[in-house]
Every structure is written in C-alpha cells, then in structure tokens.
mmCIF file of C-alpha atoms in Angstrom:
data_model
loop_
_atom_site.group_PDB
_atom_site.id
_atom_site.type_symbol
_atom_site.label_atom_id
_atom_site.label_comp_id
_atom_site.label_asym_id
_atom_site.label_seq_id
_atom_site.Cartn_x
_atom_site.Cartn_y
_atom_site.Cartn_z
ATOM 1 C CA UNK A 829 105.845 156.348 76.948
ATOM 2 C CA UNK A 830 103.303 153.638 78.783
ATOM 3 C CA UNK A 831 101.941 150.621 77.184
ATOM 4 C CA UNK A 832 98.358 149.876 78.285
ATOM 5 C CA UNK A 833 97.692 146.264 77.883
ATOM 6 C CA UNK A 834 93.961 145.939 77.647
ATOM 7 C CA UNK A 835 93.142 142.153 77.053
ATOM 8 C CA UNK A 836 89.973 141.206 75.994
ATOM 9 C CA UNK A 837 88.221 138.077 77.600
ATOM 10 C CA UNK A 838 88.693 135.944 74.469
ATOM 11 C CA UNK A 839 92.598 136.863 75.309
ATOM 12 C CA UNK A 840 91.978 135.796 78.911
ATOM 13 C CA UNK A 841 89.885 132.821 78.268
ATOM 14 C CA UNK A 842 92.939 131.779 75.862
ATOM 15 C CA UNK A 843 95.465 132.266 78.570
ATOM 16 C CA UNK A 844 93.273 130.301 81.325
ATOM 17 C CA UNK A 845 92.782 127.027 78.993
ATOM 18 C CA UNK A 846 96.936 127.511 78.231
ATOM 19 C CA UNK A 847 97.605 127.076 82.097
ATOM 20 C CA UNK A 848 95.125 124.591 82.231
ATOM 21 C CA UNK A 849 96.499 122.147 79.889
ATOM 22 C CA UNK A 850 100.159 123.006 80.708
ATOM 23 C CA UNK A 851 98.842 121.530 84.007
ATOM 24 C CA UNK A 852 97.602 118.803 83.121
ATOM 25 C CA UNK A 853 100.798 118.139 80.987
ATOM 26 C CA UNK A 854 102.623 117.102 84.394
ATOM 27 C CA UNK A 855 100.165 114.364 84.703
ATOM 28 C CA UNK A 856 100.745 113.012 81.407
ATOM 29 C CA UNK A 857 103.187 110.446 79.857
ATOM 30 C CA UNK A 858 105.551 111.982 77.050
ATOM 31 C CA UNK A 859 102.811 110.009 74.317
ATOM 32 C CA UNK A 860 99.766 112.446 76.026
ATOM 33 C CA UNK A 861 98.239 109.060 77.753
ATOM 34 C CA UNK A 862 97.778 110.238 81.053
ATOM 35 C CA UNK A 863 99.712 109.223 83.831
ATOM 36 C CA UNK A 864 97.454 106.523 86.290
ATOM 37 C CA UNK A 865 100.394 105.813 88.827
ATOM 38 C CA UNK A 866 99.251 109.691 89.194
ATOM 39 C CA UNK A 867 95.840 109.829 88.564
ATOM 40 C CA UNK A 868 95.495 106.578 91.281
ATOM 41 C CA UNK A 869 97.160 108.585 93.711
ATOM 42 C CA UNK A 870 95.364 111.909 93.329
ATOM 43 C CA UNK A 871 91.885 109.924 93.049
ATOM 44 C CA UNK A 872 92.499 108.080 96.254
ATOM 45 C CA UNK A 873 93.704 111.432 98.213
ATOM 46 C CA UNK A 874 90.703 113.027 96.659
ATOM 47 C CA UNK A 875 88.304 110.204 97.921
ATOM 48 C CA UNK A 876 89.707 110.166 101.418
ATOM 49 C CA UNK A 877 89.096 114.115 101.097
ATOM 50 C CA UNK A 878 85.835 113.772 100.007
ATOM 51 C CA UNK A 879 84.510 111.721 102.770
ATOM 52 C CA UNK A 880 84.529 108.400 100.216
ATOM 53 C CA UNK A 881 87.277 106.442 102.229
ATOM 54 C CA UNK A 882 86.058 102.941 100.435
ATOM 55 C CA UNK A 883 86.949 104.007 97.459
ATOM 56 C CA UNK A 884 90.095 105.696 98.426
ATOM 57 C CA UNK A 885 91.038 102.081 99.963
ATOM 58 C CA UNK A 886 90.486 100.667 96.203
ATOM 59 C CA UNK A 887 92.291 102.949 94.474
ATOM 60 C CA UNK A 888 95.484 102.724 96.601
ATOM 61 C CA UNK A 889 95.138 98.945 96.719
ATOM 62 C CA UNK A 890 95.462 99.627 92.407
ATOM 63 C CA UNK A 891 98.444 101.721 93.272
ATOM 64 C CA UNK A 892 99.864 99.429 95.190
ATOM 65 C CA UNK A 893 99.098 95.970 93.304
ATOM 66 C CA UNK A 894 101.483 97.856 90.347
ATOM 67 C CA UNK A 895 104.012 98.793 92.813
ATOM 68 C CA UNK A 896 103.698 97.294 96.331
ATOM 69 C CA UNK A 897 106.902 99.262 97.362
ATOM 70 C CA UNK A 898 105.502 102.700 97.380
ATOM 71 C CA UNK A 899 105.811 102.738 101.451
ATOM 72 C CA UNK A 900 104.705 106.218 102.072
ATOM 73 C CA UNK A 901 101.335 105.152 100.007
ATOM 74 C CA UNK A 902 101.239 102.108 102.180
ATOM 75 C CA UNK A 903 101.415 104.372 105.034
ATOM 76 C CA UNK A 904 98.300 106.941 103.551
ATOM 77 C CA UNK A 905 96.366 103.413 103.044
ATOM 78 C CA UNK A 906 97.337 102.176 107.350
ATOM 79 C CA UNK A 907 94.809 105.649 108.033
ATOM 80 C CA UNK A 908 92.406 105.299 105.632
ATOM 81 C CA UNK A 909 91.866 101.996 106.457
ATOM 82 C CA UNK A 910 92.108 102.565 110.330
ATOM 83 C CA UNK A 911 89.644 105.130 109.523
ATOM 84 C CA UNK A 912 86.980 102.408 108.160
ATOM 85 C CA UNK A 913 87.712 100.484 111.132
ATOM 86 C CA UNK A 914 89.870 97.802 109.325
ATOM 87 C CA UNK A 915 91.629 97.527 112.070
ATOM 88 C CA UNK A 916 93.567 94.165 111.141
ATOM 89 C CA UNK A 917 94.553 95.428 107.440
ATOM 90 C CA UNK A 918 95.942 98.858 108.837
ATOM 91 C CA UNK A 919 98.181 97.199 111.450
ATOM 92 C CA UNK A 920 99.462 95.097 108.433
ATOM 93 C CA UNK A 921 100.621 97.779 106.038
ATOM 94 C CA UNK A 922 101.972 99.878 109.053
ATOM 95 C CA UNK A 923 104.205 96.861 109.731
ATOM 96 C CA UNK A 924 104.983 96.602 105.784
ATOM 97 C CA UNK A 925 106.731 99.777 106.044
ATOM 98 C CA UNK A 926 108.250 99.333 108.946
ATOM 99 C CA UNK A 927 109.479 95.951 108.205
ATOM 100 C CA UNK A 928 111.180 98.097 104.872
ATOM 101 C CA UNK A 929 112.065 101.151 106.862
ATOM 102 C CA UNK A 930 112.362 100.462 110.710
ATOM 103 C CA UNK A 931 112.954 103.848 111.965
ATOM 104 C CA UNK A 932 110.255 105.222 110.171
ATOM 105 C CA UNK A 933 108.293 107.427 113.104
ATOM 106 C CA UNK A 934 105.162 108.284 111.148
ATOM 107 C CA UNK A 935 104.674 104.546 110.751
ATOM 108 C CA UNK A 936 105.297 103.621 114.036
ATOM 109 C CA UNK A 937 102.819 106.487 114.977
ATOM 110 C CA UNK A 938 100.111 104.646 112.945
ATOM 111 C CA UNK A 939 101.078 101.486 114.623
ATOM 112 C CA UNK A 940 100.495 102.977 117.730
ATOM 113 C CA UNK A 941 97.079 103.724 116.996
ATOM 114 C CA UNK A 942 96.262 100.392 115.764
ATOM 115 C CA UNK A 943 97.544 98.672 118.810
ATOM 116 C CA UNK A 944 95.400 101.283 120.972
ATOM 117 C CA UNK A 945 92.155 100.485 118.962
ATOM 118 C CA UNK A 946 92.572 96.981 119.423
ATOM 119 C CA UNK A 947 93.724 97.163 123.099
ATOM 120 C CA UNK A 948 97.445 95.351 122.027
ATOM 121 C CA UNK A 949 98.718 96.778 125.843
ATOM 122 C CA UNK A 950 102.565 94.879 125.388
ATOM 123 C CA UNK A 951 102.730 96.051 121.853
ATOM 124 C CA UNK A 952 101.378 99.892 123.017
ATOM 125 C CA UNK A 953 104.009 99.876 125.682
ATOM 126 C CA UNK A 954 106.921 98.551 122.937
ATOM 127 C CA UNK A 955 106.072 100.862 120.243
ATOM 128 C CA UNK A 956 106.083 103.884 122.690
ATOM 129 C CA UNK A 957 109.489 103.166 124.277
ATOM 130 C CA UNK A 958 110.278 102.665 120.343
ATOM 131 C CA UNK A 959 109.002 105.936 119.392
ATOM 132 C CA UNK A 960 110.724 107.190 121.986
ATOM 133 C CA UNK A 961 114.238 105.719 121.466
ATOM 134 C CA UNK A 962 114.044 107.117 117.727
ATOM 135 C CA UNK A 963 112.731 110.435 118.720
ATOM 136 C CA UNK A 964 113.501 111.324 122.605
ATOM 137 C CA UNK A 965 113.042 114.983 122.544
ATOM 138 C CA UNK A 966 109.378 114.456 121.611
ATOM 139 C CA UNK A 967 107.866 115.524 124.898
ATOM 140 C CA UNK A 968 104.510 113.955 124.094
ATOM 141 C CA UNK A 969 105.844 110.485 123.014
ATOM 142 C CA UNK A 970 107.382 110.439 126.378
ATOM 143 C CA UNK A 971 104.582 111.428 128.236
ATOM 144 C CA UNK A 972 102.476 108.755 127.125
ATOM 145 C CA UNK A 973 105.269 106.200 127.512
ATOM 146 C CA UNK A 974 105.413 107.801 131.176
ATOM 147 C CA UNK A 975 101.626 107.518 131.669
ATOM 148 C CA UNK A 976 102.006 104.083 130.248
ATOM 149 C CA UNK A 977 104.255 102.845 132.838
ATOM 150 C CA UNK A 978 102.695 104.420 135.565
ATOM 151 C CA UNK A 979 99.335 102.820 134.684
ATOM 152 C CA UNK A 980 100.985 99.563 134.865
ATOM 153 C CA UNK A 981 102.712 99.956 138.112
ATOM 154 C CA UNK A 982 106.287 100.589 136.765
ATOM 155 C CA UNK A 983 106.902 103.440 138.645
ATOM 156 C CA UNK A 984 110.547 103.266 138.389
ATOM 157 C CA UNK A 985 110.261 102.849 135.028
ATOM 158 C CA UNK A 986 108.275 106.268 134.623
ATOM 159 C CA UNK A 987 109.592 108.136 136.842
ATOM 160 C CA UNK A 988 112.497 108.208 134.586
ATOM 161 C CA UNK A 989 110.907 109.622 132.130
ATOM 162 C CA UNK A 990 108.792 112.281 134.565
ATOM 163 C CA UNK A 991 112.717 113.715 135.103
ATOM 164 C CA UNK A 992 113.885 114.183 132.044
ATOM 165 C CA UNK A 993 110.086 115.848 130.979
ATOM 166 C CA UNK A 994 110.394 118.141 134.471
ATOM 167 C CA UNK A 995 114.495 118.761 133.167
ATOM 168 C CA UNK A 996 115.873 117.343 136.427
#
C-alpha cells in the first residue's frame, strides 16, 4: 500500500520557519544572544559584497579590536582596504600576518599588490623571489619574478627562471 503525503501550506510554512530558526541557531550563543564575533564577520563579508567596502572596513576593525589575532580576517581586511585605496593600512595588516605566519602565500600575495600600487620596486622584487621560494611550481609567480629581473637588467638572474618555466 502507498502513503500519499499531501501537506498543506500551513504544514510547509511550519517546516520553512523550523529550518529557518534552526539556522539561525548556529549563530547564536547557548543563552539565544546572538553570536557578534559572527554576526561582525558575516556583516563585513556582506558589506564588501554589497559594494559598501567602508563599512566592511568598520566592522572588521570591531572584529578585530576583540580579537586582533584572527589573521585570516586581517588578511580579508589587507583587500578591502587595498580596495578603498588605503594603501598604507593594507600593507600593514598584510605584514601583521605575515609577521605571525611567515609562509603564509595568500598574504604575501596581498603584499605583493600593495608594493605594486605604491611602486615599492626592491620590496616587489623580494616578495616575488619569496613567493617563489615557498611555492616554486607556481608557473605564474615565476614568471613575474622572471619578467621582474629582466626589466631590471638581471638577465642572469631570469634566465634562470625562463629554464625551469621552458623545462630545460
């Protein structure tokens, strides 16, 4: 014998505002207060989504005056404030990450792009030969550390680095 399960839209309705709040459980303490380490972070991802990248830059600056440790959220703020052209502040929490974790790529990746916006040339070229000593089979890190060197004259230099892209 079948069973037909025919549920009504109260039923449904029910079941939607169930998932709902069992959702929103995960962002809550165990007293129902809700969680604002959580609600910071989703706000300020939400804001740098949205276009709003000011406000994303005050909310993780909250995150981060509770816990300044939180180096991937250090990280998130280097972009968002690279991305409103505070140049100076996103060079500083790139190195606060790295100074905590110094073979940390994605930081030295936002590093890099500090340096370039601000036309740091000796600190492009040591960052790239970094990047590259932590992560040599990353063919594009090596062709800019090649095109680098080239650019400067160091054709030695890059020509090393031309052979092991061309597998010689």
């Amino acid at each position: 014998m079948r069973h037909h399960c025919h549920a009504t839209p109260r039923t449904l309705l029910f079941v939607l505002l169930l998932v709902g709040f069992t959702s929103l459980a995960t962002a809550q303490e165990p007293d129902g207060k809700i969680d604002e380490h959580f609600l910071l972070l989703m706000g300020a991802r939400n804001a740098t989504k949205a276009g709003m990248p000011h406000v994303a830059v005050k909310r993780y600056r909250a995150l981060l005056t509770r816990n300044p440790h939180l180096h991937e959220i250090q990280q998130e703020l280097g972009w968002v404030l690279m991305a409103t052209g505070q140049l100076a502040d996103a060079e500083q929490q790139f190195r606060l990450v790295l100074d905590a974790h110094p073979d940390n790529t994605q930081a030295w990746t936002g590093l890099l792009e500090t340096l370039r916006k601000t036309n740091k040339h000796d600190e492009i070229l040591t960052t790239l030969t970094r990047l590259v000593g932590l992560e040599p089979l990353r063919k594009d890190m090596r062709m800019q550390l090649a095109l680098e060197l080239h650019n400067r004259g160091k054709f030695v230099d890059a020509e090393r680095h031309i052979a092991v892209l061309l597998g010689e």
